[in-house]
């Protein structure tokens, strides 16, 4: 069971979590709980780190981790106290105590190994609930505390579920599942009963903010069934062994009715860059994308077409909006090597992505979208496709219209 920041926001909410745990324990389950920091706590800790600097611009990432890992330590201890108060045998664990071993990439470390043996032993011998601090781990060689990147408690939960061979990893959050798209944009969005790991990976990477991308990756690798459900349901209203509302993220073999399109994700955090009249010769793409890669800029969509002069080529690509200026500077610096006439760009663009494993076996799915958007006079600036998704770059002003249009087009609207 994993509970996020809003689910443990104060002592009252932590007590509510304890009742959820008690319900599962009473139903005969062996339980490990992973908790986030109380909502706002991690932001405050990050801010303190920033305020602590006066002369330098960058802080020591190892010390940043020492600070920000404390948020989860507090909630783990508090939840153990609350569980004990309900007469449940429980103890808290910090990442270094299990241990949860990670890489040494402080601030965004990757989990390498989790030892679940001691937890399993204690389930059996003492019926002890394990309360584990999410988000943190240990780098073995240096002995230092690491953190997994923002939202990392999801990943802790899935890693622990794998280590103890859990039947399921329940992610309790402030929504009751994964939706076909953001319900704030499309009120007729539907909750998905099931979604395949691959689809969820695309949804999460492309803008749906339900879960940290790495947690889904890890679930896919270890085949951990992940159940996204609401922590706002009252513990006493939930029937043990029942069928609570939520979304199961699982292997596609567990999904009987495969939809062609499962969901639509969108992101306004994109920027478009166009390099005009580039010479059409070998090595040019390398001259452009090499320096961007060296600058650690993630290029996403790439489109190449003939320039208006008919002799040269135009190259258009997208980068994260946060890297827009840096990308322009990087290209400008490489102008000699690339050889181009003009550099254009825009940040008022949005990427709309349509996802579904059924696309593998259906032709013409994207073509339907092109005509539907054309009917609404929405211009498509760039397109990319892969086996189970396609993405379209459009003017940001049309984001909502485009998402609603496609949501209806692929039959995702729930009945009115
Ligand atoms: N507390 C951390 C954060 O706010 C980790 C998490 O909640 O998943 O990013
Ligand atoms: Mg989260």
GROMACS .gro file of C-alpha atoms and ligand atoms in nm:
model
  426
    1UNK     CA    1   0.000   0.000   0.000
    2UNK     CA    2   0.145   0.337  -0.098
    3UNK     CA    3   0.012   0.669   0.022
    4UNK     CA    4   0.109   1.001  -0.134
    5UNK     CA    5   0.155   1.342   0.023
    6UNK     CA    6  -0.209   1.456   0.031
    7UNK     CA    7  -0.307   1.123   0.190
    8UNK     CA    8  -0.072   1.187   0.484
    9UNK     CA    9  -0.110   1.566   0.495
   10UNK     CA   10  -0.183   1.585   0.869
   11UNK     CA   11  -0.227   1.359   1.171
   12UNK     CA   12  -0.596   1.310   1.097
   13UNK     CA   13  -0.518   1.192   0.745
   14UNK     CA   14  -0.241   0.963   0.877
   15UNK     CA   15  -0.495   0.809   1.113
   16UNK     CA   16  -0.722   0.753   0.813
   17UNK     CA   17  -0.433   0.574   0.640
   18UNK     CA   18  -0.384   0.360   0.951
   19UNK     CA   19  -0.746   0.252   0.926
   20UNK     CA   20  -0.699   0.156   0.562
   21UNK     CA   21  -0.400  -0.055   0.668
   22UNK     CA   22  -0.592  -0.209   0.957
   23UNK     CA   23  -0.869  -0.311   0.718
   24UNK     CA   24  -0.621  -0.505   0.504
   25UNK     CA   25  -0.448  -0.661   0.804
   26UNK     CA   26  -0.784  -0.768   0.949
   27UNK     CA   27  -0.868  -0.922   0.611
   28UNK     CA   28  -0.566  -1.148   0.656
   29UNK     CA   29  -0.309  -0.975   0.438
   30UNK     CA   30   0.059  -0.924   0.510
   31UNK     CA   31   0.119  -0.556   0.447
   32UNK     CA   32   0.407  -0.326   0.363
   33UNK     CA   33   0.317   0.043   0.348
   34UNK     CA   34   0.519   0.304   0.164
   35UNK     CA   35   0.465   0.668   0.248
   36UNK     CA   36   0.549   1.004   0.096
   37UNK     CA   37   0.627   1.316   0.293
   38UNK     CA   38   0.332   1.524   0.416
   39UNK     CA   39   0.210   1.738   0.127
   40UNK     CA   40   0.422   2.051   0.089
   41UNK     CA   41   0.700   1.911   0.310
   42UNK     CA   42   0.939   1.820   0.029
   43UNK     CA   43   0.886   2.157  -0.142
   44UNK     CA   44   0.973   2.331   0.184
   45UNK     CA   45   1.288   2.124   0.231
   46UNK     CA   46   1.398   2.198  -0.126
   47UNK     CA   47   1.343   2.567  -0.067
   48UNK     CA   48   1.553   2.560   0.249
   49UNK     CA   49   1.838   2.406   0.053
   50UNK     CA   50   1.814   2.688  -0.199
   51UNK     CA   51   1.799   2.955   0.069
   52UNK     CA   52   2.104   2.812   0.242
   53UNK     CA   53   2.324   2.916  -0.050
   54UNK     CA   54   2.456   3.269  -0.079
   55UNK     CA   55   2.788   3.255  -0.261
   56UNK     CA   56   2.752   2.943  -0.467
   57UNK     CA   57   2.494   2.865  -0.728
   58UNK     CA   58   2.478   2.489  -0.700
   59UNK     CA   59   2.456   2.287  -0.384
   60UNK     CA   60   2.619   1.959  -0.296
   61UNK     CA   61   2.361   1.704  -0.415
   62UNK     CA   62   2.458   1.462  -0.139
   63UNK     CA   63   2.359   1.717   0.123
   64UNK     CA   64   2.043   1.806  -0.070
   65UNK     CA   65   1.947   1.439  -0.042
   66UNK     CA   66   2.031   1.433   0.329
   67UNK     CA   67   1.782   1.717   0.374
   68UNK     CA   68   1.495   1.620   0.143
   69UNK     CA   69   1.492   1.253   0.253
   70UNK     CA   70   1.376   1.361   0.600
   71UNK     CA   71   1.018   1.430   0.494
   72UNK     CA   72   0.944   1.061   0.449
   73UNK     CA   73   1.121   0.967   0.772
   74UNK     CA   74   0.865   1.173   0.964
   75UNK     CA   75   0.557   1.017   0.804
   76UNK     CA   76   0.693   0.662   0.833
   77UNK     CA   77   0.745   0.707   1.207
   78UNK     CA   78   0.409   0.878   1.256
   79UNK     CA   79   0.222   0.606   1.071
   80UNK     CA   80   0.395   0.335   1.277
   81UNK     CA   81   0.292   0.516   1.597
   82UNK     CA   82  -0.066   0.547   1.474
   83UNK     CA   83  -0.082   0.179   1.377
   84UNK     CA   84   0.052   0.076   1.716
   85UNK     CA   85  -0.217   0.296   1.866
   86UNK     CA   86  -0.469   0.073   1.685
   87UNK     CA   87  -0.298  -0.232   1.837
   88UNK     CA   88  -0.125  -0.329   1.515
   89UNK     CA   89   0.230  -0.450   1.530
   90UNK     CA   90   0.426  -0.210   1.306
   91UNK     CA   91   0.771  -0.063   1.260
   92UNK     CA   92   0.916   0.201   1.036
   93UNK     CA   93   1.204   0.149   0.795
   94UNK     CA   94   1.422   0.402   0.627
   95UNK     CA   95   1.583   0.333   0.293
   96UNK     CA   96   1.928   0.262   0.442
   97UNK     CA   97   1.787   0.021   0.698
   98UNK     CA   98   1.639  -0.236   0.457
   99UNK     CA   99   1.848  -0.143   0.257
  100UNK     CA  100   1.714   0.001  -0.068
  101UNK     CA  101   2.033   0.023  -0.272
  102UNK     CA  102   2.055   0.286  -0.544
  103UNK     CA  103   2.296   0.442  -0.789
  104UNK     CA  104   2.487   0.749  -0.673
  105UNK     CA  105   2.300   0.992  -0.900
  106UNK     CA  106   2.199   1.209  -0.607
  107UNK     CA  107   1.865   1.381  -0.656
  108UNK     CA  108   1.746   1.127  -0.913
  109UNK     CA  109   1.900   0.798  -0.810
  110UNK     CA  110   1.790   0.468  -0.961
  111UNK     CA  111   1.698   0.171  -0.745
  112UNK     CA  112   1.940  -0.118  -0.798
  113UNK     CA  113   1.831  -0.368  -0.539
  114UNK     CA  114   1.587  -0.401  -0.249
  115UNK     CA  115   1.628  -0.658   0.021
  116UNK     CA  116   1.283  -0.779   0.123
  117UNK     CA  117   1.393  -1.083   0.327
  118UNK     CA  118   1.371  -0.920   0.666
  119UNK     CA  119   1.024  -0.785   0.590
  120UNK     CA  120   0.900  -1.127   0.483
  121UNK     CA  121   1.050  -1.290   0.793
  122UNK     CA  122   0.873  -1.039   1.015
  123UNK     CA  123   0.540  -1.087   0.837
  124UNK     CA  124   0.562  -1.456   0.914
  125UNK     CA  125   0.710  -1.449   1.262
  126UNK     CA  126   0.557  -1.137   1.414
  127UNK     CA  127   0.271  -1.037   1.188
  128UNK     CA  128   0.450  -0.704   1.172
  129UNK     CA  129   0.342  -0.434   0.927
  130UNK     CA  130   0.639  -0.269   0.757
  131UNK     CA  131   0.612   0.108   0.715
  132UNK     CA  132   0.875   0.215   0.464
  133UNK     CA  133   0.989   0.568   0.391
  134UNK     CA  134   0.948   0.626   0.018
  135UNK     CA  135   1.170   0.840  -0.208
  136UNK     CA  136   1.498   0.744  -0.042
  137UNK     CA  137   1.773   0.487  -0.064
  138UNK     CA  138   2.138   0.423   0.003
  139UNK     CA  139   2.443   0.425  -0.219
  140UNK     CA  140   2.639   0.127  -0.093
  141UNK     CA  141   2.995   0.227  -0.177
  142UNK     CA  142   2.977   0.575  -0.028
  143UNK     CA  143   2.725   0.489   0.242
  144UNK     CA  144   2.528   0.803   0.163
  145UNK     CA  145   2.154   0.865   0.155
  146UNK     CA  146   2.009   0.916  -0.191
  147UNK     CA  147   1.669   1.027  -0.321
  148UNK     CA  148   1.487   0.907  -0.630
  149UNK     CA  149   1.365   1.231  -0.790
  150UNK     CA  150   1.034   1.407  -0.735
  151UNK     CA  151   0.742   1.169  -0.719
  152UNK     CA  152   0.987   0.888  -0.638
  153UNK     CA  153   0.779   0.723  -0.367
  154UNK     CA  154   0.575   0.550  -0.636
  155UNK     CA  155   0.894   0.386  -0.753
  156UNK     CA  156   0.990   0.287  -0.397
  157UNK     CA  157   0.650   0.122  -0.360
  158UNK     CA  158   0.677  -0.082  -0.679
  159UNK     CA  159   1.035  -0.185  -0.597
  160UNK     CA  160   0.932  -0.303  -0.251
  161UNK     CA  161   0.630  -0.485  -0.390
  162UNK     CA  162   0.866  -0.672  -0.623
  163UNK     CA  163   1.110  -0.750  -0.342
  164UNK     CA  164   0.845  -0.903  -0.115
  165UNK     CA  165   0.667  -1.076  -0.407
  166UNK     CA  166   0.347  -0.885  -0.335
  167UNK     CA  167   0.025  -0.991  -0.493
  168UNK     CA  168  -0.043  -0.629  -0.583
  169UNK     CA  169   0.090  -0.279  -0.528
  170UNK     CA  170  -0.194  -0.044  -0.435
  171UNK     CA  171  -0.123   0.323  -0.500
  172UNK     CA  172  -0.365   0.529  -0.288
  173UNK     CA  173  -0.385   0.879  -0.427
  174UNK     CA  174  -0.611   1.181  -0.464
  175UNK     CA  175  -0.780   1.045  -0.777
  176UNK     CA  176  -0.968   0.718  -0.803
  177UNK     CA  177  -0.774   0.582  -1.099
  178UNK     CA  178  -0.630   0.651  -1.441
  179UNK     CA  179  -0.859   0.831  -1.684
  180UNK     CA  180  -0.886   0.826  -2.062
  181UNK     CA  181  -0.764   1.186  -2.044
  182UNK     CA  182  -0.755   1.472  -1.794
  183UNK     CA  183  -1.115   1.508  -1.664
  184UNK     CA  184  -1.056   1.879  -1.606
  185UNK     CA  185  -1.024   1.924  -1.982
  186UNK     CA  186  -1.273   1.661  -2.090
  187UNK     CA  187  -1.553   1.622  -1.835
  188UNK     CA  188  -1.666   1.309  -2.015
  189UNK     CA  189  -1.333   1.133  -1.955
  190UNK     CA  190  -1.378   0.781  -1.820
  191UNK     CA  191  -1.188   0.589  -1.558
  192UNK     CA  192  -1.006   0.292  -1.711
  193UNK     CA  193  -1.069  -0.044  -1.548
  194UNK     CA  194  -0.739  -0.176  -1.678
  195UNK     CA  195  -0.444  -0.035  -1.864
  196UNK     CA  196  -0.139  -0.220  -1.995
  197UNK     CA  197   0.208  -0.132  -1.861
  198UNK     CA  198   0.317  -0.013  -2.204
  199UNK     CA  199   0.018   0.215  -2.241
  200UNK     CA  200   0.062   0.354  -1.892
  201UNK     CA  201   0.428   0.415  -1.964
  202UNK     CA  202   0.331   0.625  -2.266
  203UNK     CA  203   0.051   0.804  -2.078
  204UNK     CA  204   0.283   0.888  -1.789
  205UNK     CA  205   0.575   0.996  -2.012
  206UNK     CA  206   0.349   1.205  -2.232
  207UNK     CA  207   0.184   1.419  -1.969
  208UNK     CA  208  -0.053   1.220  -1.746
  209UNK     CA  209   0.073   1.298  -1.398
  210UNK     CA  210  -0.072   1.007  -1.201
  211UNK     CA  211   0.251   0.817  -1.144
  212UNK     CA  212   0.626   0.859  -1.173
  213UNK     CA  213   0.737   0.715  -1.507
  214UNK     CA  214   1.009   0.503  -1.350
  215UNK     CA  215   0.760   0.328  -1.125
  216UNK     CA  216   0.566   0.206  -1.429
  217UNK     CA  217   0.890   0.095  -1.595
  218UNK     CA  218   0.982  -0.103  -1.287
  219UNK     CA  219   0.634  -0.254  -1.267
  220UNK     CA  220   0.666  -0.367  -1.626
  221UNK     CA  221   1.009  -0.523  -1.574
  222UNK     CA  222   0.911  -0.713  -1.260
  223UNK     CA  223   0.548  -0.766  -1.359
  224UNK     CA  224   0.412  -0.600  -1.045
  225UNK     CA  225   0.038  -0.542  -1.078
  226UNK     CA  226  -0.029  -0.183  -0.977
  227UNK     CA  227  -0.371  -0.069  -0.862
  228UNK     CA  228  -0.437   0.307  -0.858
  229UNK     CA  229  -0.718   0.394  -0.616
  230UNK     CA  230  -0.849   0.675  -0.400
  231UNK     CA  231  -0.733   0.738  -0.045
  232UNK     CA  232  -1.042   0.953   0.014
  233UNK     CA  233  -1.280   0.656   0.025
  234UNK     CA  234  -1.365   0.599   0.389
  235UNK     CA  235  -1.185   0.287   0.517
  236UNK     CA  236  -1.504   0.159   0.679
  237UNK     CA  237  -1.693   0.179   0.348
  238UNK     CA  238  -1.458  -0.056   0.167
  239UNK     CA  239  -1.547  -0.424   0.162
  240UNK     CA  240  -1.239  -0.642   0.221
  241UNK     CA  241  -1.172  -0.875  -0.075
  242UNK     CA  242  -1.426  -0.667  -0.268
  243UNK     CA  243  -1.389  -0.483  -0.595
  244UNK     CA  244  -1.305  -0.121  -0.512
  245UNK     CA  245  -1.305   0.145  -0.784
  246UNK     CA  246  -0.965   0.204  -0.935
  247UNK     CA  247  -0.743   0.123  -1.231
  248UNK     CA  248  -0.530  -0.189  -1.259
  249UNK     CA  249  -0.202  -0.142  -1.445
  250UNK     CA  250  -0.106  -0.488  -1.561
  251UNK     CA  251   0.036  -0.706  -1.835
  252UNK     CA  252  -0.164  -0.683  -2.156
  253UNK     CA  253  -0.241  -1.054  -2.135
  254UNK     CA  254  -0.468  -0.968  -1.844
  255UNK     CA  255  -0.671  -0.733  -2.062
  256UNK     CA  256  -0.948  -0.908  -2.245
  257UNK     CA  257  -1.111  -0.629  -2.442
  258UNK     CA  258  -0.826  -0.448  -2.611
  259UNK     CA  259  -0.932  -0.099  -2.718
  260UNK     CA  260  -0.775   0.053  -3.027
  261UNK     CA  261  -0.729   0.377  -2.837
  262UNK     CA  262  -0.701   0.371  -2.458
  263UNK     CA  263  -0.613   0.726  -2.371
  264UNK     CA  264  -0.509   1.072  -2.483
  265UNK     CA  265  -0.227   1.260  -2.316
  266UNK     CA  266  -0.124   1.617  -2.379
  267UNK     CA  267   0.153   1.849  -2.277
  268UNK     CA  268   0.194   2.222  -2.314
  269UNK     CA  269   0.554   2.207  -2.192
  270UNK     CA  270   0.690   2.176  -2.542
  271UNK     CA  271   0.878   2.412  -2.770
  272UNK     CA  272   0.933   2.393  -3.142
  273UNK     CA  273   1.254   2.486  -3.319
  274UNK     CA  274   1.289   2.511  -3.697
  275UNK     CA  275   1.619   2.543  -3.874
  276UNK     CA  276   1.558   2.687  -4.221
  277UNK     CA  277   1.750   2.614  -4.538
  278UNK     CA  278   1.994   2.362  -4.409
  279UNK     CA  279   2.221   2.203  -4.666
  280UNK     CA  280   2.095   1.862  -4.768
  281UNK     CA  281   2.406   1.652  -4.723
  282UNK     CA  282   2.540   1.374  -4.500
  283UNK     CA  283   2.641   1.478  -4.148
  284UNK     CA  284   2.403   1.768  -4.104
  285UNK     CA  285   2.167   1.593  -3.865
  286UNK     CA  286   2.468   1.487  -3.659
  287UNK     CA  287   2.594   1.847  -3.655
  288UNK     CA  288   2.259   1.960  -3.515
  289UNK     CA  289   2.162   1.686  -3.274
  290UNK     CA  290   2.511   1.604  -3.148
  291UNK     CA  291   2.559   1.936  -2.967
  292UNK     CA  292   2.201   1.919  -2.830
  293UNK     CA  293   2.268   1.574  -2.688
  294UNK     CA  294   2.596   1.698  -2.539
  295UNK     CA  295   2.400   1.976  -2.371
  296UNK     CA  296   2.170   1.710  -2.226
  297UNK     CA  297   1.868   1.837  -2.417
  298UNK     CA  298   1.602   1.580  -2.496
  299UNK     CA  299   1.487   1.615  -2.854
  300UNK     CA  300   1.151   1.459  -2.921
  301UNK     CA  301   0.971   1.501  -3.255
  302UNK     CA  302   1.186   1.552  -3.563
  303UNK     CA  303   1.055   1.648  -3.905
  304UNK     CA  304   1.258   1.718  -4.216
  305UNK     CA  305   1.117   1.867  -4.535
  306UNK     CA  306   1.222   2.052  -4.847
  307UNK     CA  307   1.276   2.428  -4.805
  308UNK     CA  308   1.087   2.686  -5.005
  309UNK     CA  309   1.389   2.726  -5.236
  310UNK     CA  310   1.360   2.359  -5.336
  311UNK     CA  311   1.733   2.301  -5.291
  312UNK     CA  312   1.789   2.293  -4.919
  313UNK     CA  313   1.598   2.135  -4.635
  314UNK     CA  314   1.411   2.257  -4.324
  315UNK     CA  315   1.451   2.071  -3.998
  316UNK     CA  316   1.186   2.104  -3.727
  317UNK     CA  317   1.206   1.941  -3.386
  318UNK     CA  318   1.070   1.979  -3.035
  319UNK     CA  319   1.244   2.016  -2.700
  320UNK     CA  320   1.109   2.063  -2.346
  321UNK     CA  321   0.994   2.425  -2.306
  322UNK     CA  322   1.236   2.465  -2.014
  323UNK     CA  323   1.528   2.397  -2.251
  324UNK     CA  324   1.406   2.624  -2.531
  325UNK     CA  325   1.650   2.912  -2.492
  326UNK     CA  326   1.942   2.682  -2.425
  327UNK     CA  327   1.858   2.488  -2.741
  328UNK     CA  328   1.850   2.803  -2.955
  329UNK     CA  329   2.185   2.910  -2.811
  330UNK     CA  330   2.335   2.567  -2.874
  331UNK     CA  331   2.222   2.569  -3.239
  332UNK     CA  332   2.338   2.925  -3.292
  333UNK     CA  333   2.679   2.832  -3.158
  334UNK     CA  334   2.703   2.545  -3.407
  335UNK     CA  335   2.590   2.759  -3.702
  336UNK     CA  336   2.923   2.729  -3.884
  337UNK     CA  337   2.923   2.351  -3.868
  338UNK     CA  338   2.556   2.316  -3.962
  339UNK     CA  339   2.523   2.589  -4.222
  340UNK     CA  340   2.169   2.728  -4.227
  341UNK     CA  341   1.988   3.048  -4.325
  342UNK     CA  342   1.752   3.111  -4.036
  343UNK     CA  343   1.649   2.984  -3.694
  344UNK     CA  344   1.280   2.999  -3.590
  345UNK     CA  345   1.102   2.881  -3.281
  346UNK     CA  346   0.780   2.882  -3.086
  347UNK     CA  347   0.680   2.796  -2.733
  348UNK     CA  348   0.303   2.832  -2.776
  349UNK     CA  349   0.271   2.475  -2.899
  350UNK     CA  350   0.122   2.162  -2.747
  351UNK     CA  351   0.176   1.794  -2.807
  352UNK     CA  352  -0.129   1.571  -2.818
  353UNK     CA  353  -0.066   1.197  -2.799
  354UNK     CA  354  -0.309   0.916  -2.873
  355UNK     CA  355  -0.221   0.583  -2.712
  356UNK     CA  356  -0.348   0.226  -2.740
  357UNK     CA  357  -0.202  -0.123  -2.778
  358UNK     CA  358  -0.482  -0.202  -3.024
  359UNK     CA  359  -0.310   0.028  -3.274
  360UNK     CA  360  -0.064  -0.251  -3.346
  361UNK     CA  361  -0.333  -0.441  -3.528
  362UNK     CA  362  -0.544  -0.156  -3.668
  363UNK     CA  363  -0.449   0.052  -3.971
  364UNK     CA  364  -0.560   0.409  -4.032
  365UNK     CA  365  -0.602   0.514  -3.669
  366UNK     CA  366  -0.391   0.827  -3.709
  367UNK     CA  367  -0.551   0.913  -4.045
  368UNK     CA  368  -0.887   0.948  -3.872
  369UNK     CA  369  -0.735   1.205  -3.637
  370UNK     CA  370  -0.592   1.408  -3.923
  371UNK     CA  371  -0.930   1.452  -4.087
  372UNK     CA  372  -1.111   1.522  -3.761
  373UNK     CA  373  -0.863   1.798  -3.676
  374UNK     CA  374  -0.873   1.936  -4.030
  375UNK     CA  375  -1.251   1.969  -4.003
  376UNK     CA  376  -1.192   2.194  -3.701
  377UNK     CA  377  -0.924   2.388  -3.890
  378UNK     CA  378  -0.655   2.279  -3.648
  379UNK     CA  379  -0.318   2.282  -3.819
  380UNK     CA  380  -0.071   2.005  -3.744
  381UNK     CA  381   0.289   2.125  -3.720
  382UNK     CA  382   0.461   1.790  -3.671
  383UNK     CA  383   0.373   1.423  -3.638
  384UNK     CA  384   0.547   1.124  -3.488
  385UNK     CA  385   0.427   0.768  -3.468
  386UNK     CA  386   0.531   0.449  -3.297
  387UNK     CA  387   0.378   0.108  -3.255
  388UNK     CA  388   0.122   0.199  -2.991
  389UNK     CA  389   0.093   0.578  -3.014
  390UNK     CA  390   0.107   0.882  -3.234
  391UNK     CA  391   0.173   1.241  -3.133
  392UNK     CA  392   0.072   1.565  -3.301
  393UNK     CA  393   0.219   1.907  -3.244
  394UNK     CA  394  -0.038   2.187  -3.268
  395UNK     CA  395  -0.088   2.549  -3.160
  396UNK     CA  396  -0.134   2.557  -2.782
  397UNK     CA  397  -0.453   2.760  -2.817
  398UNK     CA  398  -0.627   2.457  -2.971
  399UNK     CA  399  -0.521   2.206  -2.705
  400UNK     CA  400  -0.859   2.162  -2.541
  401UNK     CA  401  -1.053   2.151  -2.866
  402UNK     CA  402  -0.815   1.895  -3.012
  403UNK     CA  403  -0.822   1.670  -2.705
  404UNK     CA  404  -1.203   1.681  -2.688
  405UNK     CA  405  -1.236   1.613  -3.060
  406UNK     CA  406  -1.008   1.309  -3.049
  407UNK     CA  407  -1.160   1.182  -2.726
  408UNK     CA  408  -1.501   1.173  -2.893
  409UNK     CA  409  -1.363   1.045  -3.223
  410UNK     CA  410  -1.218   0.730  -3.065
  411UNK     CA  411  -1.527   0.655  -2.861
  412UNK     CA  412  -1.375   0.738  -2.526
  413UNK     CA  413  -1.653   0.974  -2.406
  414UNK     CA  414  -1.862   0.823  -2.132
  415UNK     CA  415  -2.237   0.813  -2.187
  416UNK     CA  416  -2.397   1.146  -2.098
  417LIG     N1  417   0.801   1.351  -0.128
  417LIG     C1  418   0.862   1.335  -0.258
  417LIG     C2  419   0.810   1.443  -0.351
  417LIG     O1  420   0.733   1.528  -0.312
  417LIG     C3  421   0.843   1.200  -0.314
  417LIG     C4  422   0.700   1.162  -0.340
  417LIG     O2  423   0.610   1.216  -0.277
  417LIG     O3  424   0.676   1.075  -0.422
  417LIG     O4  425   0.848   1.446  -0.465
  418LIG    MG1  426   0.310   1.141  -0.633
   0.00000   0.00000   0.00000
